[in-house]
């Protein structure tokens, strides 16, 4: 197992969202730093296991640290910014997830395909407001250009990616 810094954790992260939103592409970008233009769509969820380096700043978030140390999962609900239906569906994923999931789980909303600015159909402000109202972290990402795929891509290592 590789790690950067003096500590590492093994965290499971689940990505939820409509087929075509870019879940697999974000995973691929996150764990391998690559983008493949055409690949099979993933219906529903993509998941993988990853070791991330913890720094002192991360440890100060005491509320979150035990969650990570216990190996509990976090979730990112992904939508395609160029597809309004995918955003509507993401809201359904959020509702479902919040009704069933662990309330302590870190949950984020990601508006993917940020590189396709001209084709944007989902206003950033609308998504941001929705995320705030529902207690979600919010980010806009591009698996293609690597904009916001991860806070520190160089510190991320693939440990295990179960086939689904
Ligand atoms: P999934 O079904 O949610 O896993 O979505 P995929 O990762 O299979 O992506 C669906 C399609 O969108 C593929 O053709 C990807 O190449 C494309 N795609 C994914 N992320 C991005 C992105 O950030 N920008 C652009 N332009 N295309 C993307």
PDB file of C-alpha atoms and ligand atoms in Angstrom:
ATOM      1  CA  UNK A   1       0.000   0.000   0.000  1.00  0.00           C
ATOM      2  CA  UNK A   2       1.487   3.326  -0.957  1.00  0.00           C
ATOM      3  CA  UNK A   3       1.061   6.523   0.989  1.00  0.00           C
ATOM      4  CA  UNK A   4       2.250  10.093   1.054  1.00  0.00           C
ATOM      5  CA  UNK A   5       2.827  11.950   4.271  1.00  0.00           C
ATOM      6  CA  UNK A   6       2.944  10.307   7.648  1.00  0.00           C
ATOM      7  CA  UNK A   7      -0.526   8.816   7.741  1.00  0.00           C
ATOM      8  CA  UNK A   8      -2.914   7.155   5.367  1.00  0.00           C
ATOM      9  CA  UNK A   9      -6.453   5.876   5.507  1.00  0.00           C
ATOM     10  CA  UNK A  10      -8.432   3.373   3.511  1.00  0.00           C
ATOM     11  CA  UNK A  11     -11.762   4.938   2.645  1.00  0.00           C
ATOM     12  CA  UNK A  12     -14.581   3.573   0.571  1.00  0.00           C
ATOM     13  CA  UNK A  13     -16.354   6.098  -1.565  1.00  0.00           C
ATOM     14  CA  UNK A  14     -19.519   5.490  -3.510  1.00  0.00           C
ATOM     15  CA  UNK A  15     -20.559   7.516  -6.557  1.00  0.00           C
ATOM     16  CA  UNK A  16     -24.265   7.642  -7.340  1.00  0.00           C
ATOM     17  CA  UNK A  17     -26.040   9.169 -10.289  1.00  0.00           C
ATOM     18  CA  UNK A  18     -27.617   8.628 -13.647  1.00  0.00           C
ATOM     19  CA  UNK A  19     -25.941   6.646 -16.393  1.00  0.00           C
ATOM     20  CA  UNK A  20     -23.738   8.957 -18.402  1.00  0.00           C
ATOM     21  CA  UNK A  21     -23.181  11.490 -15.616  1.00  0.00           C
ATOM     22  CA  UNK A  22     -19.497  10.585 -15.546  1.00  0.00           C
ATOM     23  CA  UNK A  23     -19.095   8.419 -12.440  1.00  0.00           C
ATOM     24  CA  UNK A  24     -16.710   5.923 -13.984  1.00  0.00           C
ATOM     25  CA  UNK A  25     -14.758   8.706 -15.645  1.00  0.00           C
ATOM     26  CA  UNK A  26     -14.341  10.525 -12.335  1.00  0.00           C
ATOM     27  CA  UNK A  27     -13.171   7.316 -10.685  1.00  0.00           C
ATOM     28  CA  UNK A  28     -10.709   6.697 -13.490  1.00  0.00           C
ATOM     29  CA  UNK A  29      -9.453  10.272 -13.273  1.00  0.00           C
ATOM     30  CA  UNK A  30      -9.225  10.073  -9.498  1.00  0.00           C
ATOM     31  CA  UNK A  31      -7.353   6.794  -9.236  1.00  0.00           C
ATOM     32  CA  UNK A  32      -5.309   6.742 -12.421  1.00  0.00           C
ATOM     33  CA  UNK A  33      -5.221  10.305 -13.681  1.00  0.00           C
ATOM     34  CA  UNK A  34      -6.676   9.251 -17.029  1.00  0.00           C
ATOM     35  CA  UNK A  35      -9.684  10.063 -19.188  1.00  0.00           C
ATOM     36  CA  UNK A  36     -11.166   7.741 -21.798  1.00  0.00           C
ATOM     37  CA  UNK A  37     -13.687   9.387 -24.135  1.00  0.00           C
ATOM     38  CA  UNK A  38     -16.021   6.441 -24.725  1.00  0.00           C
ATOM     39  CA  UNK A  39     -16.734   3.796 -22.220  1.00  0.00           C
ATOM     40  CA  UNK A  40     -19.704   1.793 -21.051  1.00  0.00           C
ATOM     41  CA  UNK A  41     -22.181   3.706 -18.932  1.00  0.00           C
ATOM     42  CA  UNK A  42     -22.541   2.734 -15.331  1.00  0.00           C
ATOM     43  CA  UNK A  43     -26.129   2.522 -14.175  1.00  0.00           C
ATOM     44  CA  UNK A  44     -26.602   3.738 -10.637  1.00  0.00           C
ATOM     45  CA  UNK A  45     -23.378   3.454  -8.704  1.00  0.00           C
ATOM     46  CA  UNK A  46     -19.654   3.161  -9.137  1.00  0.00           C
ATOM     47  CA  UNK A  47     -17.435   2.368  -6.221  1.00  0.00           C
ATOM     48  CA  UNK A  48     -13.806   1.903  -5.461  1.00  0.00           C
ATOM     49  CA  UNK A  49     -11.395   1.795  -2.606  1.00  0.00           C
ATOM     50  CA  UNK A  50      -8.657   4.306  -2.211  1.00  0.00           C
ATOM     51  CA  UNK A  51      -5.882   5.245   0.154  1.00  0.00           C
ATOM     52  CA  UNK A  52      -5.599   8.957   0.791  1.00  0.00           C
ATOM     53  CA  UNK A  53      -2.974  10.790   2.751  1.00  0.00           C
ATOM     54  CA  UNK A  54      -4.173  12.634   5.825  1.00  0.00           C
ATOM     55  CA  UNK A  55      -2.489  15.831   6.828  1.00  0.00           C
ATOM     56  CA  UNK A  56      -2.722  17.673  10.108  1.00  0.00           C
ATOM     57  CA  UNK A  57      -5.381  20.018   8.777  1.00  0.00           C
ATOM     58  CA  UNK A  58      -7.633  17.066   7.938  1.00  0.00           C
ATOM     59  CA  UNK A  59      -7.209  15.697  11.424  1.00  0.00           C
ATOM     60  CA  UNK A  60      -8.553  18.865  12.944  1.00  0.00           C
ATOM     61  CA  UNK A  61     -11.983  17.955  11.614  1.00  0.00           C
ATOM     62  CA  UNK A  62     -12.661  15.776  14.583  1.00  0.00           C
ATOM     63  CA  UNK A  63     -16.231  15.157  13.553  1.00  0.00           C
ATOM     64  CA  UNK A  64     -15.120  13.480  10.368  1.00  0.00           C
ATOM     65  CA  UNK A  65     -11.951  11.723  11.436  1.00  0.00           C
ATOM     66  CA  UNK A  66     -13.555   8.896  13.450  1.00  0.00           C
ATOM     67  CA  UNK A  67     -15.838   8.232  10.548  1.00  0.00           C
ATOM     68  CA  UNK A  68     -12.850   7.733   8.301  1.00  0.00           C
ATOM     69  CA  UNK A  69     -10.920   5.742  10.826  1.00  0.00           C
ATOM     70  CA  UNK A  70     -13.798   3.344  11.188  1.00  0.00           C
ATOM     71  CA  UNK A  71     -13.653   2.868   7.445  1.00  0.00           C
ATOM     72  CA  UNK A  72     -17.180   4.137   6.819  1.00  0.00           C
ATOM     73  CA  UNK A  73     -18.075   5.317   3.354  1.00  0.00           C
ATOM     74  CA  UNK A  74     -18.634   8.718   1.874  1.00  0.00           C
ATOM     75  CA  UNK A  75     -20.815   9.362  -1.139  1.00  0.00           C
ATOM     76  CA  UNK A  76     -20.677  11.638  -4.141  1.00  0.00           C
ATOM     77  CA  UNK A  77     -23.854  12.097  -6.121  1.00  0.00           C
ATOM     78  CA  UNK A  78     -22.892  12.999  -9.668  1.00  0.00           C
ATOM     79  CA  UNK A  79     -24.892  14.751 -12.358  1.00  0.00           C
ATOM     80  CA  UNK A  80     -24.040  15.908 -15.857  1.00  0.00           C
ATOM     81  CA  UNK A  81     -24.171  19.728 -16.044  1.00  0.00           C
ATOM     82  CA  UNK A  82     -25.205  19.493 -19.692  1.00  0.00           C
ATOM     83  CA  UNK A  83     -28.278  17.401 -18.906  1.00  0.00           C
ATOM     84  CA  UNK A  84     -31.156  18.801 -16.822  1.00  0.00           C
ATOM     85  CA  UNK A  85     -32.696  15.337 -16.395  1.00  0.00           C
ATOM     86  CA  UNK A  86     -29.507  14.089 -14.856  1.00  0.00           C
ATOM     87  CA  UNK A  87     -29.707  16.909 -12.282  1.00  0.00           C
ATOM     88  CA  UNK A  88     -33.368  16.082 -11.552  1.00  0.00           C
ATOM     89  CA  UNK A  89     -32.358  12.476 -11.107  1.00  0.00           C
ATOM     90  CA  UNK A  90     -29.494  13.465  -8.822  1.00  0.00           C
ATOM     91  CA  UNK A  91     -32.044  15.059  -6.516  1.00  0.00           C
ATOM     92  CA  UNK A  92     -33.853  11.737  -6.371  1.00  0.00           C
ATOM     93  CA  UNK A  93     -30.588   9.997  -5.570  1.00  0.00           C
ATOM     94  CA  UNK A  94     -30.031  12.484  -2.759  1.00  0.00           C
ATOM     95  CA  UNK A  95     -33.503  11.875  -1.308  1.00  0.00           C
ATOM     96  CA  UNK A  96     -33.079   8.137  -1.506  1.00  0.00           C
ATOM     97  CA  UNK A  97     -29.623   8.231  -0.067  1.00  0.00           C
ATOM     98  CA  UNK A  98     -30.560  10.518   2.799  1.00  0.00           C
ATOM     99  CA  UNK A  99     -33.572   8.358   3.644  1.00  0.00           C
ATOM    100  CA  UNK A 100     -31.549   5.143   3.732  1.00  0.00           C
ATOM    101  CA  UNK A 101     -27.958   6.096   4.331  1.00  0.00           C
ATOM    102  CA  UNK A 102     -25.939   6.694   7.441  1.00  0.00           C
ATOM    103  CA  UNK A 103     -26.681  10.297   8.504  1.00  0.00           C
ATOM    104  CA  UNK A 104     -23.016  10.724   9.498  1.00  0.00           C
ATOM    105  CA  UNK A 105     -21.843   9.913   6.027  1.00  0.00           C
ATOM    106  CA  UNK A 106     -20.092  12.694   4.165  1.00  0.00           C
ATOM    107  CA  UNK A 107     -22.175  13.411   1.114  1.00  0.00           C
ATOM    108  CA  UNK A 108     -21.298  15.607  -1.819  1.00  0.00           C
ATOM    109  CA  UNK A 109     -22.994  16.713  -5.000  1.00  0.00           C
ATOM    110  CA  UNK A 110     -20.783  16.939  -8.076  1.00  0.00           C
ATOM    111  CA  UNK A 111     -21.780  18.710 -11.292  1.00  0.00           C
ATOM    112  CA  UNK A 112     -19.587  16.986 -13.861  1.00  0.00           C
ATOM    113  CA  UNK A 113     -18.517  17.956 -17.416  1.00  0.00           C
ATOM    114  CA  UNK A 114     -17.463  21.421 -16.393  1.00  0.00           C
ATOM    115  CA  UNK A 115     -15.349  21.573 -19.565  1.00  0.00           C
ATOM    116  CA  UNK A 116     -18.521  21.695 -21.713  1.00  0.00           C
ATOM    117  CA  UNK A 117     -19.364  25.246 -20.701  1.00  0.00           C
ATOM    118  CA  UNK A 118     -21.297  26.056 -23.866  1.00  0.00           C
ATOM    119  CA  UNK A 119     -23.600  23.100 -23.375  1.00  0.00           C
ATOM    120  CA  UNK A 120     -24.359  23.849 -19.750  1.00  0.00           C
ATOM    121  CA  UNK A 121     -28.006  23.346 -18.772  1.00  0.00           C
ATOM    122  CA  UNK A 122     -27.767  23.379 -14.981  1.00  0.00           C
ATOM    123  CA  UNK A 123     -26.940  26.731 -13.411  1.00  0.00           C
ATOM    124  CA  UNK A 124     -24.183  26.564 -10.839  1.00  0.00           C
ATOM    125  CA  UNK A 125     -26.153  28.793  -8.469  1.00  0.00           C
ATOM    126  CA  UNK A 126     -29.190  26.540  -8.579  1.00  0.00           C
ATOM    127  CA  UNK A 127     -27.140  23.452  -7.808  1.00  0.00           C
ATOM    128  CA  UNK A 128     -25.175  25.253  -5.120  1.00  0.00           C
ATOM    129  CA  UNK A 129     -28.368  26.413  -3.417  1.00  0.00           C
ATOM    130  CA  UNK A 130     -29.854  22.942  -3.595  1.00  0.00           C
ATOM    131  CA  UNK A 131     -26.693  21.475  -2.077  1.00  0.00           C
ATOM    132  CA  UNK A 132     -26.686  24.004   0.743  1.00  0.00           C
ATOM    133  CA  UNK A 133     -30.331  23.394   1.539  1.00  0.00           C
ATOM    134  CA  UNK A 134     -29.707  19.669   1.710  1.00  0.00           C
ATOM    135  CA  UNK A 135     -26.470  19.689   3.661  1.00  0.00           C
ATOM    136  CA  UNK A 136     -24.277  18.515   0.808  1.00  0.00           C
ATOM    137  CA  UNK A 137     -20.822  19.576  -0.157  1.00  0.00           C
ATOM    138  CA  UNK A 138     -20.902  20.930  -3.687  1.00  0.00           C
ATOM    139  CA  UNK A 139     -18.305  20.902  -6.434  1.00  0.00           C
ATOM    140  CA  UNK A 140     -18.198  21.188 -10.168  1.00  0.00           C
ATOM    141  CA  UNK A 141     -15.841  18.821 -11.898  1.00  0.00           C
ATOM    142  CA  UNK A 142     -14.457  17.711 -15.198  1.00  0.00           C
ATOM    143  CA  UNK A 143     -13.154  14.180 -15.456  1.00  0.00           C
ATOM    144  CA  UNK A 144     -11.886  15.202 -18.890  1.00  0.00           C
ATOM    145  CA  UNK A 145      -9.725  18.155 -17.961  1.00  0.00           C
ATOM    146  CA  UNK A 146      -9.078  17.057 -14.362  1.00  0.00           C
ATOM    147  CA  UNK A 147     -10.637  20.216 -12.977  1.00  0.00           C
ATOM    148  CA  UNK A 148     -11.654  19.431  -9.393  1.00  0.00           C
ATOM    149  CA  UNK A 149     -11.517  15.644  -9.615  1.00  0.00           C
ATOM    150  CA  UNK A 150      -9.867  15.493  -6.214  1.00  0.00           C
ATOM    151  CA  UNK A 151      -8.340  17.948  -3.770  1.00  0.00           C
ATOM    152  CA  UNK A 152      -4.887  16.457  -4.149  1.00  0.00           C
ATOM    153  CA  UNK A 153      -4.640  14.015  -7.027  1.00  0.00           C
ATOM    154  CA  UNK A 154      -0.937  13.444  -6.528  1.00  0.00           C
ATOM    155  CA  UNK A 155      -1.618  12.094  -3.061  1.00  0.00           C
ATOM    156  CA  UNK A 156      -4.126   9.484  -4.178  1.00  0.00           C
ATOM    157  CA  UNK A 157      -3.341   5.852  -4.813  1.00  0.00           C
ATOM    158  CA  UNK A 158      -5.424   2.994  -6.056  1.00  0.00           C
ATOM    159  CA  UNK A 159      -5.546   0.219  -3.498  1.00  0.00           C
ATOM    160  CA  UNK A 160      -8.346  -1.970  -4.670  1.00  0.00           C
ATOM    161  CA  UNK A 161     -11.096  -1.493  -7.182  1.00  0.00           C
ATOM    162  CA  UNK A 162     -13.715  -4.227  -6.884  1.00  0.00           C
ATOM    163  CA  UNK A 163     -15.314  -5.221 -10.166  1.00  0.00           C
ATOM    164  CA  UNK A 164     -19.066  -4.736 -10.170  1.00  0.00           C
TER     165      UNK A 164
HETATM  166  P1  LIG B   1     -21.267   6.901 -15.891  1.00  0.00           P
HETATM  167  O1  LIG B   1     -22.295   6.133 -16.633  1.00  0.00           O
HETATM  168  O2  LIG B   1     -21.892   7.831 -14.897  1.00  0.00           O
HETATM  169  O3  LIG B   1     -20.212   6.044 -15.253  1.00  0.00           O
HETATM  170  O4  LIG B   1     -20.559   7.853 -16.957  1.00  0.00           O
HETATM  171  P2  LIG B   1     -19.213   7.633 -17.786  1.00  0.00           P
HETATM  172  O5  LIG B   1     -18.029   7.849 -16.925  1.00  0.00           O
HETATM  173  O6  LIG B   1     -19.299   6.336 -18.521  1.00  0.00           O
HETATM  174  O7  LIG B   1     -19.287   8.860 -18.818  1.00  0.00           O
HETATM  175  C1  LIG B   1     -20.331   8.951 -19.760  1.00  0.00           C
HETATM  176  C2  LIG B   1     -19.819   9.685 -20.968  1.00  0.00           C
HETATM  177  O8  LIG B   1     -19.511  11.030 -20.633  1.00  0.00           O
HETATM  178  C3  LIG B   1     -18.555   9.080 -21.558  1.00  0.00           C
HETATM  179  O9  LIG B   1     -18.607   9.180 -22.973  1.00  0.00           O
HETATM  180  C4  LIG B   1     -17.456   9.963 -21.012  1.00  0.00           C
HETATM  181  O10 LIG B   1     -16.341  10.000 -21.863  1.00  0.00           O
HETATM  182  C5  LIG B   1     -18.156  11.318 -20.928  1.00  0.00           C
HETATM  183  N1  LIG B   1     -17.630  12.143 -19.836  1.00  0.00           N
HETATM  184  C6  LIG B   1     -17.483  11.784 -18.548  1.00  0.00           C
HETATM  185  N2  LIG B   1     -16.989  12.803 -17.823  1.00  0.00           N
HETATM  186  C7  LIG B   1     -16.814  13.830 -18.674  1.00  0.00           C
HETATM  187  C8  LIG B   1     -16.329  15.188 -18.536  1.00  0.00           C
HETATM  188  O11 LIG B   1     -15.956  15.662 -17.457  1.00  0.00           O
HETATM  189  N3  LIG B   1     -16.322  15.948 -19.673  1.00  0.00           N
HETATM  190  C9  LIG B   1     -16.732  15.477 -20.878  1.00  0.00           C
HETATM  191  N4  LIG B   1     -16.667  16.312 -21.921  1.00  0.00           N
HETATM  192  N5  LIG B   1     -17.194  14.219 -21.058  1.00  0.00           N
HETATM  193  C10 LIG B   1     -17.231  13.412 -19.969  1.00  0.00           C
END
